[in-house]
Short mmCIF file of C-alpha atoms in Angstrom, two decimals:
data_model
loop_
_atom_site.label_atom_id
_atom_site.label_comp_id
_atom_site.label_asym_id
_atom_site.label_seq_id
_atom_site.Cartn_x
_atom_site.Cartn_y
_atom_site.Cartn_z
CA MET A 1 -23.77 -3.88 -5.42
CA LEU A 2 -25.10 -7.21 -4.20
CA LEU A 3 -24.48 -7.78 -0.56
CA MET A 4 -23.28 -10.90 0.99
CA PRO A 5 -22.57 -12.21 4.50
CA LEU A 6 -19.40 -11.05 5.83
CA GLY A 7 -17.00 -12.64 8.37
CA ALA A 8 -17.86 -12.17 11.94
CA GLU A 9 -14.48 -10.88 13.26
CA ALA A 10 -14.35 -7.11 13.30
CA HIS A 11 -11.82 -5.18 11.94
CA GLU A 12 -11.23 -1.41 11.10
CA VAL A 13 -10.24 -0.11 7.88
CA TYR A 14 -8.24 3.42 7.89
CA VAL A 15 -8.54 5.17 4.69
CA SER A 16 -6.25 8.40 3.63
CA ASN A 17 -8.37 11.08 1.72
CA GLU A 18 -5.75 13.16 -0.03
CA ARG A 19 -7.86 16.01 -1.23
CA ASP A 20 -9.62 16.44 2.17
CA ASN A 21 -6.76 16.07 4.51
CA THR A 22 -8.58 13.42 6.31
CA VAL A 23 -8.47 9.66 7.46
CA SER A 24 -11.94 7.88 7.34
CA VAL A 25 -12.47 4.61 9.52
CA ILE A 26 -14.62 1.92 8.31
CA ASP A 27 -16.05 -0.86 10.45
CA SER A 28 -15.87 -4.32 8.59
CA THR A 29 -18.86 -5.62 10.52
CA THR A 30 -21.29 -2.89 9.19
CA TRP A 31 -19.03 -1.76 6.35
CA GLU A 32 -19.81 2.04 7.43
CA VAL A 33 -17.79 5.04 8.18
CA THR A 34 -17.73 5.39 11.95
CA ARG A 35 -15.43 8.57 12.07
CA THR A 36 -13.12 10.89 10.13
CA PHE A 37 -10.55 12.84 11.58
CA PRO A 38 -8.00 15.33 10.23
CA VAL A 39 -4.40 14.91 9.35
CA GLY A 40 -1.60 16.72 7.55
CA ARG A 41 -1.72 17.74 4.09
CA ARG A 42 -2.34 15.29 1.21
CA PRO A 43 -2.07 12.12 3.09
CA ARG A 44 -0.97 8.88 1.21
CA GLY A 45 0.57 5.96 2.63
CA LEU A 46 -0.46 4.81 5.94
CA THR A 47 0.32 1.76 8.26
CA PHE A 48 0.15 0.60 11.79
CA SER A 49 2.69 -0.05 14.51
CA LYS A 50 2.77 -4.01 15.41
CA ASP A 51 0.40 -3.39 18.34
CA GLY A 52 -2.05 -1.32 16.43
CA ARG A 53 -1.75 1.58 18.91
CA ARG A 54 -0.01 4.02 16.60
CA LEU A 55 -1.06 4.93 13.16
CA PHE A 56 1.74 6.23 10.82
CA VAL A 57 0.56 8.76 7.97
CA CYS A 58 2.56 10.14 5.18
CA ALA A 59 1.32 13.66 4.99
CA SER A 60 3.28 14.31 1.72
CA ASP A 61 2.57 18.20 1.53
CA SER A 62 3.43 18.70 5.25
CA ASP A 63 6.68 16.94 4.71
CA ALA A 64 6.22 14.87 7.60
CA VAL A 65 5.32 11.33 8.87
CA GLN A 66 2.67 11.99 11.37
CA VAL A 67 2.18 9.55 14.54
CA ILE A 68 -1.61 9.47 15.42
CA ASP A 69 -3.40 7.74 18.36
CA PRO A 70 -6.01 5.91 16.04
CA ASP A 71 -8.48 5.49 18.94
CA THR A 72 -8.83 9.23 19.32
CA GLY A 73 -7.48 10.53 15.87
CA LYS A 74 -5.36 12.92 18.08
CA LEU A 75 -1.85 13.80 16.45
CA LEU A 76 0.95 12.59 18.82
CA HIS A 77 4.00 13.89 17.01
CA ASP A 78 5.54 14.34 13.78
CA LEU A 79 8.59 12.15 12.52
CA PRO A 80 11.20 13.74 10.49
CA SER A 81 10.43 12.14 7.06
CA GLY A 82 12.46 13.77 4.57
CA GLU A 83 10.82 15.91 1.67
CA ASP A 84 7.40 14.79 0.27
CA PRO A 85 7.03 11.44 1.77
CA GLU A 86 4.85 9.19 -0.37
CA GLN A 87 4.89 5.73 0.96
CA PHE A 88 6.89 3.96 3.62
CA SER A 89 7.39 0.70 5.20
CA LEU A 90 7.88 -0.40 8.73
CA ALA A 91 10.55 -3.02 9.30
CA PRO A 92 9.99 -6.21 11.34
CA ASP A 93 11.52 -4.84 14.29
CA GLY A 94 8.68 -2.65 14.54
CA LYS A 95 10.44 0.57 14.78
CA THR A 96 12.48 1.45 11.98
CA LEU A 97 10.64 3.27 9.11
CA PHE A 98 11.90 3.40 5.50
CA ILE A 99 10.18 6.44 3.72
CA ALA A 100 10.37 7.24 0.01
CA ASN A 101 10.94 10.89 -0.60
CA GLU A 102 9.66 11.83 -3.97
CA ASN A 103 11.11 15.41 -4.19
CA ASN A 104 14.47 14.84 -3.31
CA ALA A 105 15.51 11.26 -4.60
CA THR A 106 16.07 9.72 -1.39
CA THR A 107 14.99 7.13 1.06
CA THR A 108 14.90 8.45 4.61
CA VAL A 109 15.41 5.96 7.48
CA VAL A 110 13.82 6.80 10.87
CA ASP A 111 13.59 5.25 14.33
CA ALA A 112 10.09 5.79 15.23
CA ASP A 113 10.87 5.31 18.81
CA THR A 114 13.57 7.91 19.28
CA ARG A 115 12.42 9.99 16.36
CA LYS A 116 15.94 10.19 14.96
CA VAL A 117 16.96 10.06 11.36
CA LEU A 118 19.25 7.09 10.91
CA ALA A 119 20.19 7.56 7.45
CA GLN A 120 19.19 9.29 4.23
CA ILE A 121 20.10 7.00 1.13
CA ASP A 122 20.47 8.41 -2.32
CA VAL A 123 18.16 6.45 -4.88
CA GLY A 124 16.58 7.11 -8.21
CA ILE A 125 14.43 10.24 -9.32
CA GLU A 126 10.94 10.38 -7.88
CA PRO A 127 11.04 7.34 -5.32
CA GLU A 128 7.48 6.35 -4.60
CA GLY A 129 7.15 2.55 -3.67
CA MET A 130 8.64 1.11 -0.41
CA ALA A 131 8.91 -2.26 0.90
CA VAL A 132 10.93 -4.25 3.48
CA SER A 133 11.74 -7.86 3.17
CA PRO A 134 10.01 -10.32 5.78
CA ASP A 135 13.37 -11.21 7.36
CA GLY A 136 14.22 -7.47 7.61
CA LYS A 137 17.35 -7.82 5.69
CA LEU A 138 16.47 -5.82 2.63
CA ALA A 139 14.62 -2.67 1.75
CA VAL A 140 13.49 -1.67 -1.92
CA THR A 141 12.50 1.90 -3.08
CA THR A 142 11.01 2.26 -6.54
CA SER A 143 11.93 5.23 -8.65
CA GLU A 144 9.33 6.56 -10.85
CA THR A 145 11.39 8.55 -13.45
CA THR A 146 14.52 6.39 -13.22
CA ASN A 147 12.38 3.16 -13.69
CA MET A 148 14.29 1.05 -11.40
CA VAL A 149 13.96 -0.76 -8.13
CA HIS A 150 16.72 0.02 -5.51
CA TRP A 151 17.89 -2.52 -3.30
CA ILE A 152 19.07 -1.47 0.15
CA ASP A 153 21.07 -3.57 2.94
CA THR A 154 19.25 -2.60 6.05
CA GLY A 155 22.33 -3.67 8.19
CA THR A 156 24.63 -1.10 6.58
CA LEU A 157 21.87 1.24 5.24
CA GLN A 158 23.52 1.50 1.85
CA ALA A 159 22.04 1.17 -1.61
CA THR A 160 23.73 -2.00 -3.03
CA ASP A 161 21.85 -2.72 -6.45
CA ALA A 162 19.25 -1.65 -8.73
CA THR A 163 17.00 -3.49 -11.13
CA PRO A 164 15.32 -1.94 -14.27
CA VAL A 165 11.62 -2.49 -14.44
CA GLY A 166 8.70 -0.84 -16.62
CA GLN A 167 7.92 2.94 -16.84
CA ARG A 168 6.97 4.82 -13.54
CA PRO A 169 7.17 1.98 -11.08
CA ARG A 170 4.74 2.74 -8.14
CA HIS A 171 4.44 -0.13 -5.52
CA ALA A 172 6.43 -3.12 -4.46
CA GLU A 173 5.43 -6.21 -2.45
CA PHE A 174 7.51 -8.74 -1.09
CA THR A 175 5.98 -12.56 -1.03
CA ARG A 176 5.59 -13.90 2.51
CA ASP A 177 8.66 -16.13 2.02
CA GLY A 178 10.56 -13.22 0.85
CA LYS A 179 11.87 -14.88 -2.34
CA ARG A 180 10.14 -12.85 -4.81
CA LEU A 181 9.31 -9.26 -5.16
CA TRP A 182 6.28 -7.78 -7.05
CA VAL A 183 6.53 -4.38 -8.63
CA SER A 184 3.96 -2.48 -10.52
CA SER A 185 4.63 0.06 -13.41
CA GLU A 186 2.13 2.52 -13.89
CA ILE A 187 2.99 3.89 -17.42
CA GLY A 188 4.43 0.57 -18.74
CA GLY A 189 1.14 -1.16 -17.76
CA THR A 190 2.98 -4.12 -16.35
CA VAL A 191 3.85 -5.78 -13.24
CA ALA A 192 7.44 -7.33 -12.77
CA VAL A 193 8.10 -10.15 -10.68
CA ILE A 194 11.53 -10.31 -9.44
CA ASP A 195 13.88 -13.04 -7.99
CA VAL A 196 15.17 -11.54 -4.71
CA ALA A 197 18.24 -13.89 -4.76
CA THR A 198 19.57 -12.65 -8.09
CA ARG A 199 17.52 -9.25 -8.41
CA ARG A 200 16.53 -10.33 -11.91
CA VAL A 201 13.04 -9.96 -13.39
CA VAL A 202 11.63 -13.57 -13.99
CA GLU A 203 8.14 -12.47 -15.34
CA THR A 204 6.62 -9.43 -16.58
CA ILE A 205 2.89 -9.51 -16.52
CA GLY A 206 0.65 -7.52 -18.89
CA PHE A 207 -2.98 -6.72 -18.91
CA GLU A 208 -5.83 -6.58 -21.37
CA ILE A 209 -9.43 -5.78 -20.67
CA LYS A 210 -12.00 -5.86 -23.31
CA GLY A 211 -13.43 -2.51 -24.37
CA ILE A 212 -10.62 -0.44 -22.52
CA SER A 213 -7.83 0.95 -24.19
CA GLY A 214 -4.18 0.10 -23.02
CA ASP A 215 -3.57 3.62 -21.84
CA ARG A 216 -6.21 3.36 -19.24
CA ILE A 217 -4.72 0.17 -17.64
CA GLN A 218 -2.07 1.62 -15.24
CA PRO A 219 -1.10 -0.92 -12.40
CA VAL A 220 -0.31 0.72 -8.87
CA GLY A 221 -1.10 -1.21 -5.80
CA ILE A 222 -0.74 -4.93 -5.11
CA ALA A 223 -2.05 -7.15 -2.40
CA LEU A 224 -0.79 -10.75 -2.06
CA SER A 225 -3.33 -13.30 -0.70
CA GLU A 226 -2.51 -15.04 2.49
CA ASP A 227 -2.25 -18.47 0.84
CA GLY A 228 0.18 -16.86 -1.61
CA ARG A 229 -1.70 -18.08 -4.62
CA SER A 230 -3.30 -14.88 -6.01
CA ALA A 231 -2.22 -11.24 -6.47
CA PHE A 232 -4.80 -8.35 -6.69
CA VAL A 233 -3.39 -5.62 -8.71
CA ALA A 234 -5.18 -2.27 -8.74
CA LEU A 235 -5.31 -1.12 -12.42
CA GLY A 236 -6.00 2.78 -12.09
CA PRO A 237 -8.13 4.43 -14.64
CA SER A 238 -9.30 1.14 -15.89
CA ASP A 239 -11.50 0.82 -12.75
CA ARG A 240 -10.59 -2.72 -12.31
CA VAL A 241 -8.59 -4.98 -10.03
CA ALA A 242 -6.75 -7.96 -11.68
CA VAL A 243 -6.53 -11.33 -10.10
CA VAL A 244 -3.24 -13.00 -11.06
CA ASP A 245 -2.13 -16.52 -10.41
CA THR A 246 1.09 -16.25 -8.72
CA GLU A 247 2.40 -19.62 -10.31
CA SER A 248 1.36 -19.46 -13.91
CA PHE A 249 1.20 -15.56 -13.81
CA LYS A 250 -2.16 -15.65 -15.89
CA VAL A 251 -4.97 -13.07 -15.04
CA LYS A 252 -7.64 -15.26 -13.40
CA ALA A 253 -10.24 -12.49 -13.44
CA THR A 254 -10.83 -8.64 -13.61
CA ILE A 255 -13.21 -7.22 -10.95
CA LEU A 256 -14.89 -3.77 -11.72
CA VAL A 257 -14.58 -1.33 -8.73
CA GLY A 258 -14.74 2.36 -8.40
CA ARG A 259 -13.32 5.02 -10.60
CA ARG A 260 -9.57 5.33 -10.46
CA VAL A 261 -8.50 2.72 -8.12
CA TRP A 262 -5.20 3.24 -6.27
CA HIS A 263 -4.60 0.54 -3.81
CA VAL A 264 -5.73 -2.82 -2.39
CA ALA A 265 -5.65 -3.98 1.22
CA ALA A 266 -6.44 -7.31 2.39
CA LEU A 267 -8.33 -8.14 5.61
CA PRO A 268 -6.93 -10.81 7.81
CA GLY A 269 -8.38 -14.14 6.97
CA GLY A 270 -8.05 -13.54 3.36
CA GLU A 271 -11.77 -13.42 2.46
CA ARG A 272 -12.30 -9.78 1.99
CA LEU A 273 -10.05 -7.11 0.34
CA VAL A 274 -10.89 -3.21 0.02
CA THR A 275 -9.71 -0.99 -2.75
CA THR A 276 -9.46 2.70 -2.75
CA ASN A 277 -11.16 4.51 -5.59
CA GLY A 278 -9.70 8.18 -6.02
CA VAL A 279 -12.11 9.76 -8.63
CA SER A 280 -15.46 8.10 -7.28
CA GLY A 281 -14.30 8.95 -3.65
CA ASP A 282 -15.29 5.35 -2.14
CA VAL A 283 -13.97 2.24 -1.26
CA THR A 284 -15.00 -1.06 -2.76
CA VAL A 285 -15.28 -4.36 -0.76
CA ILE A 286 -14.20 -7.50 -2.74
CA ASP A 287 -15.15 -10.99 -1.92
CA ALA A 288 -11.73 -12.85 -2.48
CA VAL A 289 -13.52 -16.14 -2.86
CA SER A 290 -16.04 -15.22 -5.47
CA LEU A 291 -13.89 -12.58 -6.99
CA LYS A 292 -16.82 -10.17 -6.87
CA ALA A 293 -17.42 -6.51 -5.72
CA ILE A 294 -19.88 -6.62 -2.95
CA ARG A 295 -20.18 -3.26 -1.52
CA SER A 296 -19.30 0.34 -2.16
CA ILE A 297 -18.72 2.90 0.88
CA LYS A 298 -18.37 6.48 0.39
CA VAL A 299 -15.36 8.20 2.12
CA GLY A 300 -13.63 11.48 1.52
CA ARG A 301 -12.30 13.06 -1.58
CA TYR A 302 -9.75 11.23 -3.39
CA PRO A 303 -9.06 8.24 -1.11
CA TRP A 304 -5.47 6.96 -1.82
CA GLY A 305 -4.05 4.27 0.83
CA ALA A 306 -5.60 1.88 3.36
CA ALA A 307 -4.56 0.02 6.45
CA VAL A 308 -6.41 -2.39 8.57
CA ARG A 309 -6.19 -3.36 12.04
CA PRO A 310 -8.38 -5.40 14.45
CA ALA A 311 -11.28 -3.65 16.19
CA ALA A 312 -10.91 -2.82 19.86
CA GLY A 313 -12.69 -6.00 21.10
CA VAL A 314 -10.59 -8.36 19.03
CA ARG A 315 -7.41 -6.26 20.09
CA SER A 316 -8.41 -6.79 23.70
CA ALA A 317 -9.08 -10.45 23.51
CA GLY A 318 -5.89 -11.06 21.77
CA ALA A 319 -3.81 -9.29 24.45
CA ALA A 320 -5.63 -11.30 27.06
CA GLU A 321 -4.65 -14.43 25.44
#
């Protein structure tokens, strides 16, 4: 792929490799893997604490959320996650984790500081996606078999409502203002845009790619741009990422990436995104300005999730300020 000048600010991209039971770390200045460390079985979702000093990993087949020192790759401890954690979301308070448990149709809520389970909330069958609103007042879980988004009041830790969406909803993403929720439906081949105030679907976005059959267009991961104008949607075995205008809901472009793209993560600044491509075992770097793939990086087997944090020097400078 064509190489282009990349931003000077250094970040680290952490990628979960679900077949290798490892996490790979990529340096955004060189776009090379700098290290790989072992984690629990079938790692999927991953996210950082607010200060970037703890990495949370959903080790699905280990039935644990692992807390790892990202600088050393050392396991600090496991959190009680519930059965088969798939994805999770860290609330704005920096300590409350909402975890989707696929095998037992619950959302587990854990205090990451005290390591205690605060609640187990019944939701639909095969919960997968998880998100918390920017104001911290709502959490949502998507259930793949029930085909619904379940709304949770974070004050009472009770499920309060449900919104039907397309078949097999996989990922949920709130807009920065918290007014809308974007939800991908893998088998339905669509993305639902939901008005948070009314809990109603205001738009259902479909996708067509010339030369690609509809059954290969399977939306999963979604990343919203920093300016809020674009949504980047991973389209699974079509090997493409769709770029959607968030006002008109029209597809502006599709970008060819690696095989079986699962998720998309944006780097701060908005100029670069990365995708995790399960079948080809690599990560694609996307230029968000030109809407082109500019680099491919080999990682482990079946990369699934990605999380980004500033590199050490950038973190130290931020702390000094």
